[in-house]
XYZ file of C-alpha atoms in Angstrom:
339
model
C 209.271 60.302 -52.268
C 207.247 58.700 -49.573
C 205.935 61.923 -48.318
C 205.000 63.114 -51.786
C 203.029 59.805 -52.444
C 201.294 60.252 -49.029
C 200.246 63.878 -49.880
C 199.120 62.744 -53.262
C 197.042 60.068 -51.694
C 195.439 62.469 -49.138
C 194.588 64.988 -51.897
C 192.885 62.255 -53.870
C 190.978 61.208 -50.781
C 189.985 64.675 -49.952
C 188.791 65.270 -53.491
C 186.663 62.053 -53.426
C 185.111 62.924 -50.069
C 184.358 66.567 -51.514
C 182.703 64.962 -54.487
C 180.645 62.614 -52.438
C 179.463 65.407 -50.075
C 178.456 67.317 -53.152
C 176.486 64.577 -54.489
C 174.719 64.119 -51.150
C 173.939 67.802 -51.026
C 172.595 67.527 -54.691
C 170.340 64.528 -53.735
C 169.159 66.302 -50.598
C 168.257 69.363 -52.560
C 166.557 67.042 -55.162
C 164.476 65.429 -52.457
C 163.304 68.793 -51.111
C 162.280 69.947 -54.471
C 160.375 66.581 -55.137
C 158.567 67.050 -51.698
C 157.539 70.692 -52.535
C 156.435 69.697 -56.028
C 154.063 66.782 -54.986
C 152.801 68.797 -51.936
C 151.355 71.377 -54.442
C 149.801 68.535 -56.635
C 147.060 66.277 -56.464
C 149.527 63.376 -57.304
C 148.384 59.910 -56.049
C 150.871 57.193 -56.410
C 154.500 56.004 -55.917
C 157.656 58.022 -56.791
C 161.141 56.313 -56.472
C 164.519 57.277 -57.512
C 167.458 54.893 -57.465
C 171.119 54.797 -58.229
C 171.692 51.117 -59.728
C 169.252 49.184 -57.575
C 169.787 51.390 -54.305
C 166.910 53.673 -53.337
C 167.791 57.336 -52.886
C 164.216 58.675 -52.843
C 160.936 56.762 -52.262
C 157.504 58.053 -51.463
C 153.958 56.534 -51.583
C 151.118 59.135 -51.609
C 147.304 58.770 -51.458
C 145.032 55.776 -51.882
C 145.208 52.550 -53.626
C 141.387 52.265 -53.005
C 139.438 55.496 -52.635
C 136.370 53.885 -51.359
C 138.054 51.882 -48.755
C 140.653 54.731 -48.062
C 143.351 52.260 -48.361
C 146.672 53.729 -48.471
C 149.303 53.202 -51.200
C 152.313 51.191 -50.384
C 155.712 51.346 -52.005
C 155.309 47.852 -53.220
C 151.906 48.163 -54.752
C 151.437 47.154 -58.406
C 150.201 49.194 -61.324
C 149.262 48.865 -64.939
C 152.361 50.244 -66.736
C 150.804 51.306 -70.047
C 153.356 51.725 -72.883
C 156.370 50.912 -70.674
C 155.361 47.425 -71.584
C 156.711 47.929 -75.122
C 160.203 47.816 -74.177
C 159.563 44.418 -72.516
C 158.327 42.920 -75.748
C 161.212 44.616 -77.539
C 163.497 42.785 -75.244
C 161.930 39.400 -75.836
C 161.970 40.034 -79.638
C 165.747 40.969 -79.559
C 166.509 37.972 -77.495
C 165.149 35.749 -80.057
C 167.078 37.741 -82.729
C 170.310 37.085 -80.625
C 169.623 33.374 -80.919
C 169.327 33.613 -84.755
C 165.700 32.564 -84.670
C 164.967 35.435 -87.053
C 166.402 38.731 -88.726
C 164.835 42.098 -87.869
C 164.528 42.490 -91.623
C 162.468 39.346 -92.094
C 158.941 40.074 -93.463
C 156.297 39.141 -91.110
C 154.340 36.954 -93.641
C 156.878 34.307 -92.870
C 155.554 33.891 -89.234
C 151.853 35.207 -89.295
C 150.379 32.375 -91.407
C 146.758 32.987 -90.448
C 146.634 36.408 -91.746
C 146.046 36.867 -95.472
C 147.033 40.316 -96.736
C 149.350 41.506 -99.402
C 151.251 43.741 -97.100
C 152.680 40.785 -95.093
C 155.390 40.580 -97.754
C 156.241 44.325 -97.220
C 156.174 44.784 -93.399
C 159.265 43.647 -91.439
C 159.711 42.888 -87.761
C 161.784 46.005 -87.510
C 158.853 47.959 -88.906
C 156.624 46.756 -86.214
C 159.305 47.549 -83.431
C 159.466 51.142 -84.790
C 155.714 51.885 -85.656
C 156.762 52.458 -89.226
C 154.703 49.650 -90.841
C 151.504 51.670 -91.881
C 149.044 48.870 -90.600
C 145.780 50.402 -89.512
C 143.879 47.294 -89.118
C 144.261 43.576 -90.125
C 141.519 44.106 -92.615
C 142.535 47.298 -94.262
C 145.151 48.476 -96.659
C 148.387 50.033 -95.452
C 148.091 53.701 -94.343
C 151.597 54.174 -96.001
C 154.459 52.139 -97.497
C 156.435 50.558 -94.742
C 159.447 52.554 -93.564
C 158.223 55.811 -94.971
C 156.449 57.328 -91.951
C 155.674 56.903 -88.301
C 152.214 56.149 -86.860
C 152.108 54.993 -83.387
C 150.409 51.458 -83.115
C 149.235 49.203 -80.278
C 148.212 46.567 -83.073
C 151.864 46.395 -84.141
C 153.156 45.197 -80.894
C 150.343 42.734 -80.509
C 151.625 41.280 -83.946
C 155.062 41.039 -82.455
C 153.636 38.946 -79.680
C 152.027 36.743 -82.249
C 155.291 36.146 -84.040
C 157.046 35.246 -80.722
C 154.235 32.749 -80.114
C 154.824 31.326 -83.607
C 158.627 30.920 -83.385
C 158.696 29.650 -79.922
C 155.516 27.488 -79.719
C 154.707 29.196 -76.438
C 152.041 31.657 -75.347
C 152.960 35.243 -74.706
C 151.909 34.862 -71.248
C 154.365 31.864 -70.828
C 157.276 33.858 -72.536
C 156.933 37.058 -70.448
C 156.434 35.086 -67.245
C 159.598 33.112 -67.854
C 161.489 36.311 -68.473
C 160.290 37.908 -65.289
C 161.047 34.754 -63.278
C 164.486 34.385 -64.719
C 165.478 37.806 -63.316
C 163.431 37.664 -60.093
C 161.119 40.305 -61.189
C 158.509 38.927 -58.874
C 156.194 41.773 -59.045
C 155.850 41.858 -62.809
C 153.018 40.029 -64.665
C 151.147 39.475 -67.922
C 147.557 40.517 -67.022
C 146.411 36.972 -67.775
C 148.909 35.612 -65.080
C 146.648 36.561 -62.220
C 149.188 35.887 -59.481
C 149.500 39.628 -58.607
C 148.082 40.484 -55.163
C 148.784 44.094 -54.795
C 147.390 45.772 -58.088
C 145.862 49.092 -56.862
C 142.648 50.436 -58.541
C 143.024 52.882 -61.284
C 140.867 55.977 -61.532
C 139.908 58.255 -64.331
C 138.532 61.837 -64.040
C 135.083 62.133 -65.656
C 133.531 65.263 -67.202
C 132.384 66.573 -63.857
C 135.977 66.520 -62.513
C 135.207 63.328 -60.221
C 137.405 60.212 -60.142
C 135.606 57.055 -61.426
C 137.015 53.570 -60.965
C 138.334 52.499 -64.459
C 137.100 48.968 -65.380
C 139.027 48.540 -68.721
C 142.634 49.160 -67.517
C 143.600 45.652 -68.708
C 141.766 45.673 -71.988
C 144.677 46.970 -74.109
C 146.905 44.493 -75.876
C 149.360 43.159 -73.141
C 152.429 43.569 -75.396
C 151.534 47.348 -76.058
C 150.320 48.476 -72.765
C 148.836 46.138 -70.081
C 151.765 44.536 -68.200
C 151.651 45.042 -64.433
C 154.626 45.835 -62.301
C 155.773 47.951 -59.392
C 158.338 50.477 -58.624
C 161.056 47.984 -57.276
C 160.837 45.651 -60.439
C 160.995 48.771 -62.781
C 164.154 49.985 -61.094
C 165.581 46.470 -61.394
C 164.491 46.240 -65.085
C 166.292 49.522 -65.991
C 169.324 48.243 -64.174
C 169.356 44.855 -65.949
C 168.576 46.488 -69.285
C 171.281 49.314 -69.205
C 173.897 47.032 -67.801
C 173.762 44.598 -70.582
C 172.257 41.833 -68.557
C 169.134 41.295 -70.730
C 170.701 41.855 -74.103
C 174.191 41.903 -75.429
C 175.860 45.434 -75.632
C 175.533 45.512 -79.475
C 171.828 44.556 -79.383
C 171.069 47.245 -76.574
C 172.666 49.705 -79.054
C 170.109 48.681 -81.567
C 167.295 49.303 -79.038
C 168.682 52.757 -78.389
C 169.163 53.713 -82.110
C 166.914 56.437 -83.445
C 164.786 55.000 -86.283
C 162.009 57.467 -86.515
C 160.873 60.776 -85.233
C 157.373 61.059 -83.448
C 155.343 64.150 -82.939
C 154.537 63.431 -79.232
C 151.527 64.922 -77.392
C 153.881 66.031 -74.534
C 157.463 66.133 -75.718
C 156.890 67.418 -79.265
C 159.489 65.890 -81.620
C 160.967 62.766 -79.841
C 163.145 60.076 -81.331
C 161.974 56.454 -81.213
C 164.131 53.266 -80.907
C 162.684 49.866 -80.045
C 160.203 50.722 -77.385
C 162.405 53.522 -75.969
C 162.106 57.379 -76.578
C 164.718 60.008 -76.343
C 165.332 63.598 -77.598
C 167.633 63.886 -80.529
C 171.253 63.103 -79.535
C 170.197 62.457 -75.915
C 169.847 58.497 -75.813
C 172.879 58.756 -73.255
C 171.290 61.402 -71.363
C 167.673 60.461 -70.672
C 165.812 57.424 -72.278
C 162.867 55.583 -71.314
C 159.108 55.806 -71.807
C 155.810 57.183 -70.384
C 152.877 54.952 -69.953
C 149.186 55.335 -70.053
C 146.395 52.985 -69.351
C 142.918 53.824 -68.256
C 143.310 54.859 -64.773
C 147.185 54.681 -64.654
C 149.903 57.290 -65.575
C 153.396 56.160 -65.439
C 156.966 57.038 -66.292
C 160.250 54.956 -66.361
C 163.466 56.644 -67.166
C 167.129 56.116 -66.975
C 169.832 58.620 -66.874
C 173.149 57.319 -67.960
C 175.413 60.394 -66.820
C 174.135 60.283 -63.310
C 173.347 56.405 -63.341
C 169.915 57.187 -61.927
C 166.575 55.737 -62.502
C 163.177 57.443 -61.982
C 160.089 55.527 -61.632
C 156.634 57.407 -61.322
C 153.517 55.315 -61.027
C 150.186 57.017 -60.582
C 146.637 55.456 -60.320
C 144.651 58.644 -60.983
C 144.343 59.869 -64.597
C 143.205 63.527 -64.740
C 142.876 66.208 -67.238
C 142.722 63.667 -70.110
C 142.037 66.397 -72.714
C 145.457 67.735 -72.202
C 148.142 64.852 -71.798
C 150.854 67.669 -70.728
C 148.767 68.197 -67.671
C 147.948 64.636 -67.015
C 151.662 63.920 -66.997
C 152.802 67.152 -65.385
C 154.240 65.751 -62.246
C 156.061 62.972 -64.202
C 157.751 65.420 -66.665
C 158.651 67.929 -63.959
C 160.516 65.222 -62.051
C 162.168 64.211 -65.255
C 163.321 67.688 -65.899
C 164.650 67.970 -62.267
C 166.722 64.714 -62.608
C 167.987 65.621 -66.218
C 169.408 68.948 -64.942
C 171.443 67.293 -62.130
């Protein structure tokens, strides 16, 4: 019996070692593929891959300031574009968990300074899912709430206004408190100017030259102007998907499909609360791309392999074709998804 147990134990140990060696080989192959991919591109930025919060690939390429020829560092900060939306979604859902409001509540209960008949039709849920139909504060609805999808920066700004109304705090204060609570020391609301390593963003002009983008922070912060770096976004994905930011059942709400978007890169894509995923793949690949003038980003989590991919770029090229703009990002996503 003892020999049988020992043999069984040794077989399990051998099997575990073989699996680890296989994983190491797969990751080595992935690193080689990434190196080859970016060596044949004009990518300028930071690429990191992590399991939980442990880095397994990291590379900084190019310049944070082209005029000064200042090289990009792994800890440099970028404007993260629409990756910002999952941050406000978490802030909204944390108030929902406290019972401050229901997601079905109509926004007229909280936005007292706006006078529009549609305030009694549009809910917090509609704002989170871009299914509200609001084109402008001063216009009638584009469609009846819940009947269609129309990607909206304004909707997420209204969510920030609701948070301010129910907490009596500014959105800058609320986001700063969240970041501080989880030691996300490189993440900032753009009005919180404590960031020290924000790179310059550059946009390709009609002549094919890169120009310093002066309006990178001019979007609604809740929709697309938060500042962060690779380290913090890895930590963010780990905290989010390990139920440390939200309760498990609330995270499930965030990862539920509520609408289908015709995406300029992915085609049909499902939309939850600030998170995107292909139909039936919320447990395969989930996250968001981000664009702000001069900045092109990706933050994706892969539950099956427990990997996080962060791609932060400070050059925005080929803006007449977003598939080309995000070509490096989506190529890396495909490689990790296929592991």
